[in-house]
């Protein structure tokens, strides 16, 4: 493979001159300075394509399983079938990302995801109608995604200056959240027109664009001293020891776990839509509840200029998690659908702020030879937290009622986060 064109770019960005203060509406708008860096712009552009394309497959798989079985239980089982490979390969993928050229790993894993999407299309086009085959393919896809995500996220710190990490994370998170809104809507519009199998094919073709964008990135090998690092169980364990020795990293993970496990009430959305907001129309209520948090996150990203230049990253995480909990509690206390959706949108804004600064802390507080493993753990936390929340909220909702469970969970987030911030000062003291 000829990489002469891409390898001429710098692997580590030079410090960028301080920009003049932004005036007028530009003070509020998204900070786009990282897009001036060609390598980051290519990585970000590839995310735009995959953010929407991956959601097409995310809709198609449960739809096909339900069409075959007529059972929501099978749909839930398929989701769990993809969780274990994601966890295992994300942890291993973080160690791999610290031991080899991250650009090469991104090429391999994106090609693997594209091939999996083609196999999804082939089984649907051939009319196989096998739930077992779908679960195997889903497990393969999540394994490749687990290998891909740590390398992609860890690469950002090699492409943009430290001071622009929050802005870069805001750009990436906004695109991913937008994909969660646009992708399912597009899938719903395309299925009656082109059919379900073609959704897989569109995703596979979109991934070809991603592979090309990654191919154009500069080489991202391990820095001096890390060239001969292995990627085994010992290296994964070293990552967890590293987290335990760096309190700010541990606290950034705990902040997300607190917010998601105690405060993500999506398992109760169907019950709330039917019982609390049923007078507005159950379908409308359910769609609005699921869409409100991503919409709020997108709006937070579009106006991320209001916070992305903040230097007290620890306080931003603490404030964002507390705001998330308060908004979720407000949602639980709301009997009006539109007020409830507004509280969820505010929670989405808070979640965006939290994602931006937790991501910046992981990239700036960890050394480069550990960034892949930190991102691997981050991927596991992001994937596992909401699933644990589904179990917790489902149980609490059955025992105490959905609104009580939601409001109580939100207040618990506020209380636990404030206690943690007061007891362990490392997070609130962290700044760049």
Coordinates of C-alpha atoms in Angstrom, one line a residue:
X1 CA 0.0 0.0 0.0
X2 CA 1.4 3.4 -1.0
X3 CA 1.2 5.8 1.9
X4 CA 3.7 8.4 0.6
X5 CA 1.0 11.0 0.2
X6 CA -0.4 10.7 3.7
X7 CA 2.8 10.1 5.6
X8 CA 4.1 13.6 4.9
X9 CA 1.7 15.1 7.4
X10 CA 2.8 15.6 11.0
X11 CA 1.9 12.9 13.5
X12 CA 1.6 15.3 16.4
X13 CA 0.2 18.8 15.8
X14 CA 2.2 21.8 16.6
X15 CA 0.7 24.3 19.1
X16 CA -1.8 26.6 17.4
X17 CA -1.5 30.3 17.9
X18 CA -4.1 31.8 20.3
X19 CA -7.1 32.9 18.3
X20 CA -8.6 36.4 18.8
X21 CA -11.7 36.4 21.0
X22 CA -14.8 35.4 19.1
X23 CA -17.4 38.1 19.0
X24 CA -21.2 38.2 18.4
X25 CA -22.9 34.9 17.6
X26 CA -19.6 33.1 17.0
X27 CA -19.0 33.1 20.8
X28 CA -21.9 30.7 21.1
X29 CA -21.5 28.5 18.0
X30 CA -19.5 25.3 17.8
X31 CA -15.7 25.7 17.9
X32 CA -14.5 24.4 14.6
X33 CA -10.8 25.1 15.0
X34 CA -9.8 21.4 14.9
X35 CA -11.3 21.2 11.3
X36 CA -8.4 23.4 10.2
X37 CA -6.1 20.4 10.7
X38 CA -6.4 18.2 7.6
X39 CA -5.8 14.9 9.3
X40 CA -8.5 15.5 12.0
X41 CA -10.8 16.8 9.3
X42 CA -10.5 13.5 7.5
X43 CA -11.1 11.5 10.6
X44 CA -14.2 13.6 11.5
X45 CA -15.5 13.4 8.0
X46 CA -15.4 9.6 8.1
X47 CA -17.4 9.8 11.3
X48 CA -20.2 11.7 9.5
X49 CA -20.7 8.8 7.1
X50 CA -20.5 6.0 9.7
X51 CA -22.8 7.8 12.2
X52 CA -25.7 7.6 9.9
X53 CA -24.8 4.3 8.2
X54 CA -24.3 2.4 11.4
X55 CA -27.8 3.4 12.5
X56 CA -29.3 1.9 9.4
X57 CA -27.9 -1.5 10.5
X58 CA -28.9 -0.8 14.1
X59 CA -32.5 -0.5 13.0
X60 CA -32.4 -3.3 10.4
X61 CA -31.1 -6.0 12.7
X62 CA -33.9 -5.8 15.4
X63 CA -36.5 -5.3 12.7
X64 CA -35.4 -8.4 10.8
X65 CA -35.3 -10.5 14.0
X66 CA -38.7 -9.3 15.0
X67 CA -40.0 -10.1 11.5
X68 CA -38.6 -13.6 11.8
X69 CA -39.7 -14.4 15.3
X70 CA -42.5 -12.0 16.2
X71 CA -40.9 -11.8 19.6
X72 CA -39.4 -8.8 21.4
X73 CA -37.6 -11.2 23.7
X74 CA -35.5 -12.4 20.8
X75 CA -34.7 -8.7 20.0
X76 CA -33.5 -8.2 23.5
X77 CA -31.5 -11.4 23.4
X78 CA -29.8 -10.3 20.2
X79 CA -28.7 -7.0 22.0
X80 CA -27.1 -9.0 24.8
X81 CA -25.4 -11.3 22.2
X82 CA -23.5 -8.3 20.9
X83 CA -22.6 -6.9 24.4
X84 CA -20.0 -9.5 25.5
X85 CA -17.9 -9.3 22.3
X86 CA -18.0 -5.5 22.5
X87 CA -16.7 -5.6 26.1
X88 CA -14.0 -8.2 25.4
X89 CA -12.7 -6.7 22.2
X90 CA -12.9 -3.1 23.4
X91 CA -10.6 -4.0 26.3
X92 CA -8.2 -6.0 24.1
X93 CA -8.6 -3.4 21.3
X94 CA -7.3 -0.7 23.7
X95 CA -4.1 -2.7 24.3
X96 CA -3.7 -3.4 20.6
X97 CA -4.1 0.4 19.9
X98 CA -1.2 1.0 22.2
X99 CA 1.0 -1.5 20.5
X100 CA 0.6 -0.9 16.8
X101 CA 0.1 1.8 14.2
X102 CA -3.4 3.1 15.0
X103 CA -4.1 4.1 11.4
X104 CA -3.4 0.5 10.3
X105 CA -5.7 -0.8 13.1
X106 CA -8.4 1.5 11.9
X107 CA -8.0 0.3 8.3
X108 CA -8.3 -3.3 9.4
X109 CA -11.3 -2.9 11.6
X110 CA -13.2 -0.6 9.3
X111 CA -12.7 -3.2 6.5
X112 CA -14.0 -5.9 8.9
X113 CA -17.1 -3.9 9.8
X114 CA -17.7 -3.3 6.0
X115 CA -17.4 -7.0 5.3
X116 CA -19.8 -7.8 8.1
X117 CA -22.3 -5.4 6.7
X118 CA -22.0 -7.1 3.3
X119 CA -22.7 -10.5 5.0
X120 CA -25.7 -8.9 6.7
X121 CA -27.0 -7.9 3.3
X122 CA -26.2 -11.3 1.8
X123 CA -28.2 -13.2 4.4
X124 CA -31.2 -10.8 4.1
X125 CA -31.1 -10.8 0.3
X126 CA -31.0 -14.6 0.2
X127 CA -34.0 -15.0 2.5
X128 CA -32.0 -17.1 5.0
X129 CA -34.3 -16.1 8.0
X130 CA -31.9 -17.4 10.6
X131 CA -31.8 -15.7 14.0
X132 CA -28.6 -17.6 14.8
X133 CA -26.9 -16.2 11.8
X134 CA -28.0 -12.7 12.7
X135 CA -26.6 -13.1 16.2
X136 CA -23.3 -14.4 15.0
X137 CA -23.0 -11.5 12.5
X138 CA -24.0 -9.1 15.2
X139 CA -21.3 -10.5 17.5
X140 CA -18.7 -10.1 14.8
X141 CA -19.7 -6.6 14.1
X142 CA -19.5 -5.6 17.7
X143 CA -16.1 -7.3 18.1
X144 CA -14.8 -5.2 15.2
X145 CA -16.4 -2.1 16.6
X146 CA -14.8 -2.8 20.0
X147 CA -11.4 -3.0 18.3
X148 CA -12.0 0.1 16.3
X149 CA -13.4 2.6 18.9
X150 CA -10.3 2.8 21.2
X151 CA -7.9 3.4 18.3
X152 CA -10.2 6.0 16.7
X153 CA -10.6 8.0 20.0
X154 CA -7.0 7.7 21.1
X155 CA -5.8 9.0 17.7
X156 CA -7.5 12.4 18.3
X157 CA -4.8 13.5 20.8
X158 CA -2.1 12.9 18.1
X159 CA -4.0 15.0 15.6
X160 CA -5.0 18.1 17.5
X161 CA -3.4 20.3 20.2
X162 CA -4.3 19.7 23.8
X163 CA -6.2 23.0 24.1
X164 CA -8.5 21.9 21.2
X165 CA -9.4 18.5 22.6
X166 CA -12.8 19.6 24.0
X167 CA -13.7 21.2 20.7
X168 CA -12.7 18.1 18.8
X169 CA -14.7 15.9 21.2
X170 CA -17.7 18.2 20.7
X171 CA -17.5 18.0 16.9
X172 CA -17.3 14.2 17.1
X173 CA -20.0 13.7 19.7
X174 CA -22.4 16.1 17.8
X175 CA -22.0 14.0 14.7
X176 CA -22.6 10.7 16.5
X177 CA -25.7 12.1 18.3
X178 CA -27.0 13.5 15.0
X179 CA -26.6 10.1 13.5
X180 CA -28.8 8.7 16.2
X181 CA -31.6 11.0 15.3
X182 CA -31.2 11.1 11.5
X183 CA -30.3 7.4 11.0
X184 CA -33.4 5.8 12.4
X185 CA -35.6 8.3 10.7
X186 CA -33.9 7.6 7.4
X187 CA -34.2 3.8 8.0
X188 CA -37.9 4.2 8.6
X189 CA -38.3 6.1 5.4
X190 CA -36.1 3.8 3.3
X191 CA -37.5 0.4 4.3
X192 CA -40.9 0.8 2.5
X193 CA -39.1 2.2 -0.6
X194 CA -35.9 0.0 -1.1
X195 CA -36.5 -2.8 1.4
X196 CA -34.7 -3.9 4.5
X197 CA -31.8 -5.8 2.9
X198 CA -30.6 -2.7 1.1
X199 CA -30.1 -0.9 4.5
X200 CA -27.2 -3.2 5.1
X201 CA -25.8 -2.6 1.7
X202 CA -26.0 1.2 2.1
X203 CA -24.1 0.9 5.3
X204 CA -21.4 -1.3 3.7
X205 CA -21.0 1.2 0.8
X206 CA -20.7 4.1 3.2
X207 CA -18.0 2.3 5.1
X208 CA -15.9 2.3 1.9
X209 CA -15.8 6.1 2.2
X210 CA -14.6 5.7 5.8
X211 CA -11.9 3.3 4.8
X212 CA -10.6 5.8 2.2
X213 CA -10.6 8.7 4.7
X214 CA -8.6 6.6 7.2
X215 CA -6.2 5.5 4.4
X216 CA -5.4 9.2 3.9
X217 CA -4.5 9.7 7.6
X218 CA -0.9 10.0 8.6
X219 CA 0.8 7.0 10.1
X220 CA 0.2 6.8 13.9
X221 CA 2.7 4.3 15.2
X222 CA 3.6 4.0 19.0
X223 CA 5.8 6.7 20.2
X224 CA 9.4 6.0 21.0
X225 CA 9.8 3.4 23.7
X226 CA 6.5 1.6 23.0
X227 CA 7.3 -0.1 19.7
X228 CA 7.7 -3.6 21.1
X229 CA 4.7 -3.5 23.4
X230 CA 2.5 -6.6 23.4
X231 CA -1.3 -6.7 23.6
X232 CA -2.2 -9.4 26.0
X233 CA -3.9 -9.9 29.4
X234 CA -0.9 -8.4 31.2
X235 CA -1.2 -5.2 29.2
X236 CA -4.9 -5.0 29.8
X237 CA -4.3 -5.4 33.5
X238 CA -1.7 -2.6 33.3
X239 CA -4.4 -0.3 32.0
X240 CA -6.6 -1.0 35.0
X241 CA -3.7 -0.5 37.4
X242 CA -2.9 2.8 35.6
X243 CA -6.5 4.0 36.2
X244 CA -6.3 3.0 39.9
X245 CA -3.1 5.1 40.3
X246 CA -4.5 8.2 38.5
X247 CA -7.5 9.4 40.5
X248 CA -8.7 11.9 37.9
X249 CA -9.1 9.1 35.3
X250 CA -10.9 6.8 37.8
X251 CA -13.2 9.7 38.8
X252 CA -14.0 10.5 35.1
X253 CA -15.2 6.9 34.7
X254 CA -17.1 6.9 37.9
X255 CA -18.9 10.1 36.9
X256 CA -20.2 8.5 33.8
X257 CA -21.2 5.3 35.7
X258 CA -23.1 7.4 38.3
X259 CA -25.0 9.4 35.6
X260 CA -25.9 6.4 33.4
X261 CA -26.6 3.7 35.9
X262 CA -28.7 5.8 38.3
X263 CA -30.1 8.3 35.8
X264 CA -30.7 6.7 32.4
X265 CA -34.5 5.9 32.4
X266 CA -35.0 4.7 28.8
X267 CA -36.3 1.2 30.0
X268 CA -39.3 3.1 31.4
X269 CA -40.1 5.1 28.3
X270 CA -42.6 2.6 26.9
X271 CA -44.5 2.4 30.2
X272 CA -44.5 6.2 30.6
X273 CA -45.7 6.6 27.1
X274 CA -48.6 4.3 27.7
X275 CA -49.6 5.2 31.2
X276 CA -48.5 8.8 32.0
X277 CA -48.5 10.4 28.5
X278 CA -51.0 8.1 26.7
X279 CA -53.5 11.0 26.3
X280 CA -51.1 12.6 23.9
X281 CA -50.9 9.5 21.7
X282 CA -48.7 6.6 22.8
X283 CA -46.8 6.5 19.5
X284 CA -46.0 10.3 19.6
X285 CA -45.1 10.1 23.3
X286 CA -42.7 7.1 22.8
X287 CA -41.0 8.7 19.8
X288 CA -40.6 12.0 21.6
X289 CA -39.2 10.5 24.7
X290 CA -36.5 8.5 22.8
X291 CA -35.6 11.4 20.5
X292 CA -35.4 14.2 23.2
X293 CA -32.0 13.3 24.7
X294 CA -30.2 13.0 21.4
X295 CA -31.8 16.2 20.1
X296 CA -30.7 18.0 23.2
X297 CA -27.2 16.6 22.8
X298 CA -27.1 17.8 19.2
X299 CA -28.2 21.3 20.2
X300 CA -25.5 21.3 23.0
X301 CA -22.9 20.4 20.3
X302 CA -24.1 23.1 17.9
X303 CA -23.7 25.7 20.7
X304 CA -20.6 24.1 22.2
X305 CA -18.6 27.4 21.8
X306 CA -20.2 28.4 25.0
X307 CA -18.2 25.8 27.0
X308 CA -15.6 24.1 24.8
X309 CA -12.8 26.6 25.7
X310 CA -13.2 26.1 29.4
X311 CA -10.0 25.0 31.2
X312 CA -11.4 23.6 34.4
X313 CA -12.3 20.3 32.9
X314 CA -13.0 18.6 36.3
X315 CA -15.6 21.2 37.4
X316 CA -17.3 21.0 33.9
X317 CA -17.7 17.2 34.4
X318 CA -19.1 17.6 37.9
X319 CA -21.5 20.4 36.9
X320 CA -22.7 18.5 33.8
X321 CA -23.4 15.3 35.8
X322 CA -25.3 17.2 38.5
X323 CA -27.3 19.1 35.8
X324 CA -28.1 15.7 34.1
X325 CA -29.4 14.3 37.4
X326 CA -31.5 17.4 38.1
X327 CA -33.0 17.3 34.6
X328 CA -33.8 13.6 34.9
X329 CA -35.5 14.3 38.2
X330 CA -37.5 17.1 36.6
X331 CA -38.5 14.7 33.8
X332 CA -39.7 12.2 36.4
X333 CA -41.9 14.9 38.1
X334 CA -43.4 16.1 34.9
X335 CA -47.0 15.1 34.0
X336 CA -47.0 17.1 30.8
X337 CA -45.4 15.4 27.8
X338 CA -43.8 18.6 26.3
X339 CA -42.4 19.7 29.6
X340 CA -41.0 16.2 30.1
X341 CA -39.4 16.3 26.7
X342 CA -37.9 19.7 27.5
X343 CA -36.3 18.2 30.6
X344 CA -34.9 15.3 28.6
X345 CA -33.5 17.7 26.1
X346 CA -31.8 19.6 28.9
X347 CA -30.4 16.3 30.1
X348 CA -29.1 15.7 26.5
X349 CA -27.2 19.1 26.6
X350 CA -25.7 18.1 30.0
X351 CA -24.7 14.7 28.6
X352 CA -22.9 16.4 25.7
X353 CA -20.9 18.6 28.1
X354 CA -20.0 15.6 30.2
X355 CA -18.9 13.6 27.1
X356 CA -16.8 16.4 25.8
X357 CA -14.8 17.0 29.0
X358 CA -14.6 13.4 30.1
X359 CA -13.2 12.6 26.7
X360 CA -10.7 15.5 27.0
X361 CA -9.6 14.3 30.4
X362 CA -8.9 10.8 29.2
X363 CA -6.9 12.1 26.3
X364 CA -4.9 14.8 28.1
X365 CA -4.3 13.1 31.5
X366 CA -3.2 9.8 30.1
X367 CA 0.2 9.3 28.3
X368 CA 0.0 8.2 24.7
X369 CA 1.1 4.6 25.4
X370 CA -1.9 4.3 27.7
X371 CA -4.6 6.2 25.7
X372 CA -5.8 3.1 23.7
X373 CA -6.4 1.2 26.9
X374 CA -8.2 4.2 28.5
X375 CA -10.4 4.4 25.5
X376 CA -11.1 0.7 25.6
X377 CA -12.4 1.0 29.2
X378 CA -14.3 4.1 28.2
X379 CA -16.0 2.1 25.4
X380 CA -17.0 -0.6 27.9
X381 CA -18.4 2.0 30.4
X382 CA -20.4 3.8 27.7
X383 CA -21.8 0.5 26.4
X384 CA -22.4 -1.2 29.7
X385 CA -23.7 1.7 31.9
X386 CA -27.1 2.2 30.0
X387 CA -27.7 -1.6 29.9
X388 CA -27.2 -1.8 33.7
X389 CA -29.6 1.2 34.0
X390 CA -32.2 -0.7 32.0
X391 CA -32.2 -3.5 34.6
X392 CA -32.1 -1.1 37.6
X393 CA -34.8 1.2 36.3
X394 CA -37.0 -1.6 35.1
X395 CA -36.9 -3.2 38.5
X396 CA -37.4 0.1 40.4
X397 CA -40.2 1.1 38.0
X398 CA -42.1 -2.1 38.8
X399 CA -41.6 -1.7 42.5
X400 CA -42.2 2.0 43.0
X401 CA -43.9 3.2 39.8
X402 CA -42.1 4.7 36.8
X403 CA -42.2 8.4 37.7
X404 CA -41.0 7.8 41.3
X405 CA -38.1 5.6 40.0
X406 CA -37.1 8.2 37.4
X407 CA -37.2 11.2 39.8
X408 CA -35.5 9.2 42.6
X409 CA -32.7 8.1 40.2
X410 CA -32.1 11.7 39.1
X411 CA -31.9 12.9 42.7
X412 CA -29.5 10.0 43.5
X413 CA -27.2 11.1 40.7
X414 CA -27.0 14.7 42.1
X415 CA -26.4 13.5 45.6
X416 CA -23.8 10.8 44.8
X417 CA -21.9 13.1 42.4
X418 CA -21.7 15.9 44.9
X419 CA -20.5 13.6 47.7
X420 CA -17.9 12.1 45.4
X421 CA -16.6 15.5 44.3
X422 CA -16.4 16.7 47.9
X423 CA -14.7 13.5 49.2
X424 CA -12.1 13.2 46.4
X425 CA -10.7 16.6 45.2
X426 CA -8.7 15.3 42.3
X427 CA -11.5 15.8 39.7
X428 CA -12.5 19.3 40.8
X429 CA -8.9 20.4 40.8
X430 CA -8.1 19.1 37.3
X431 CA -7.6 21.8 34.6
X432 CA -5.4 22.3 31.6

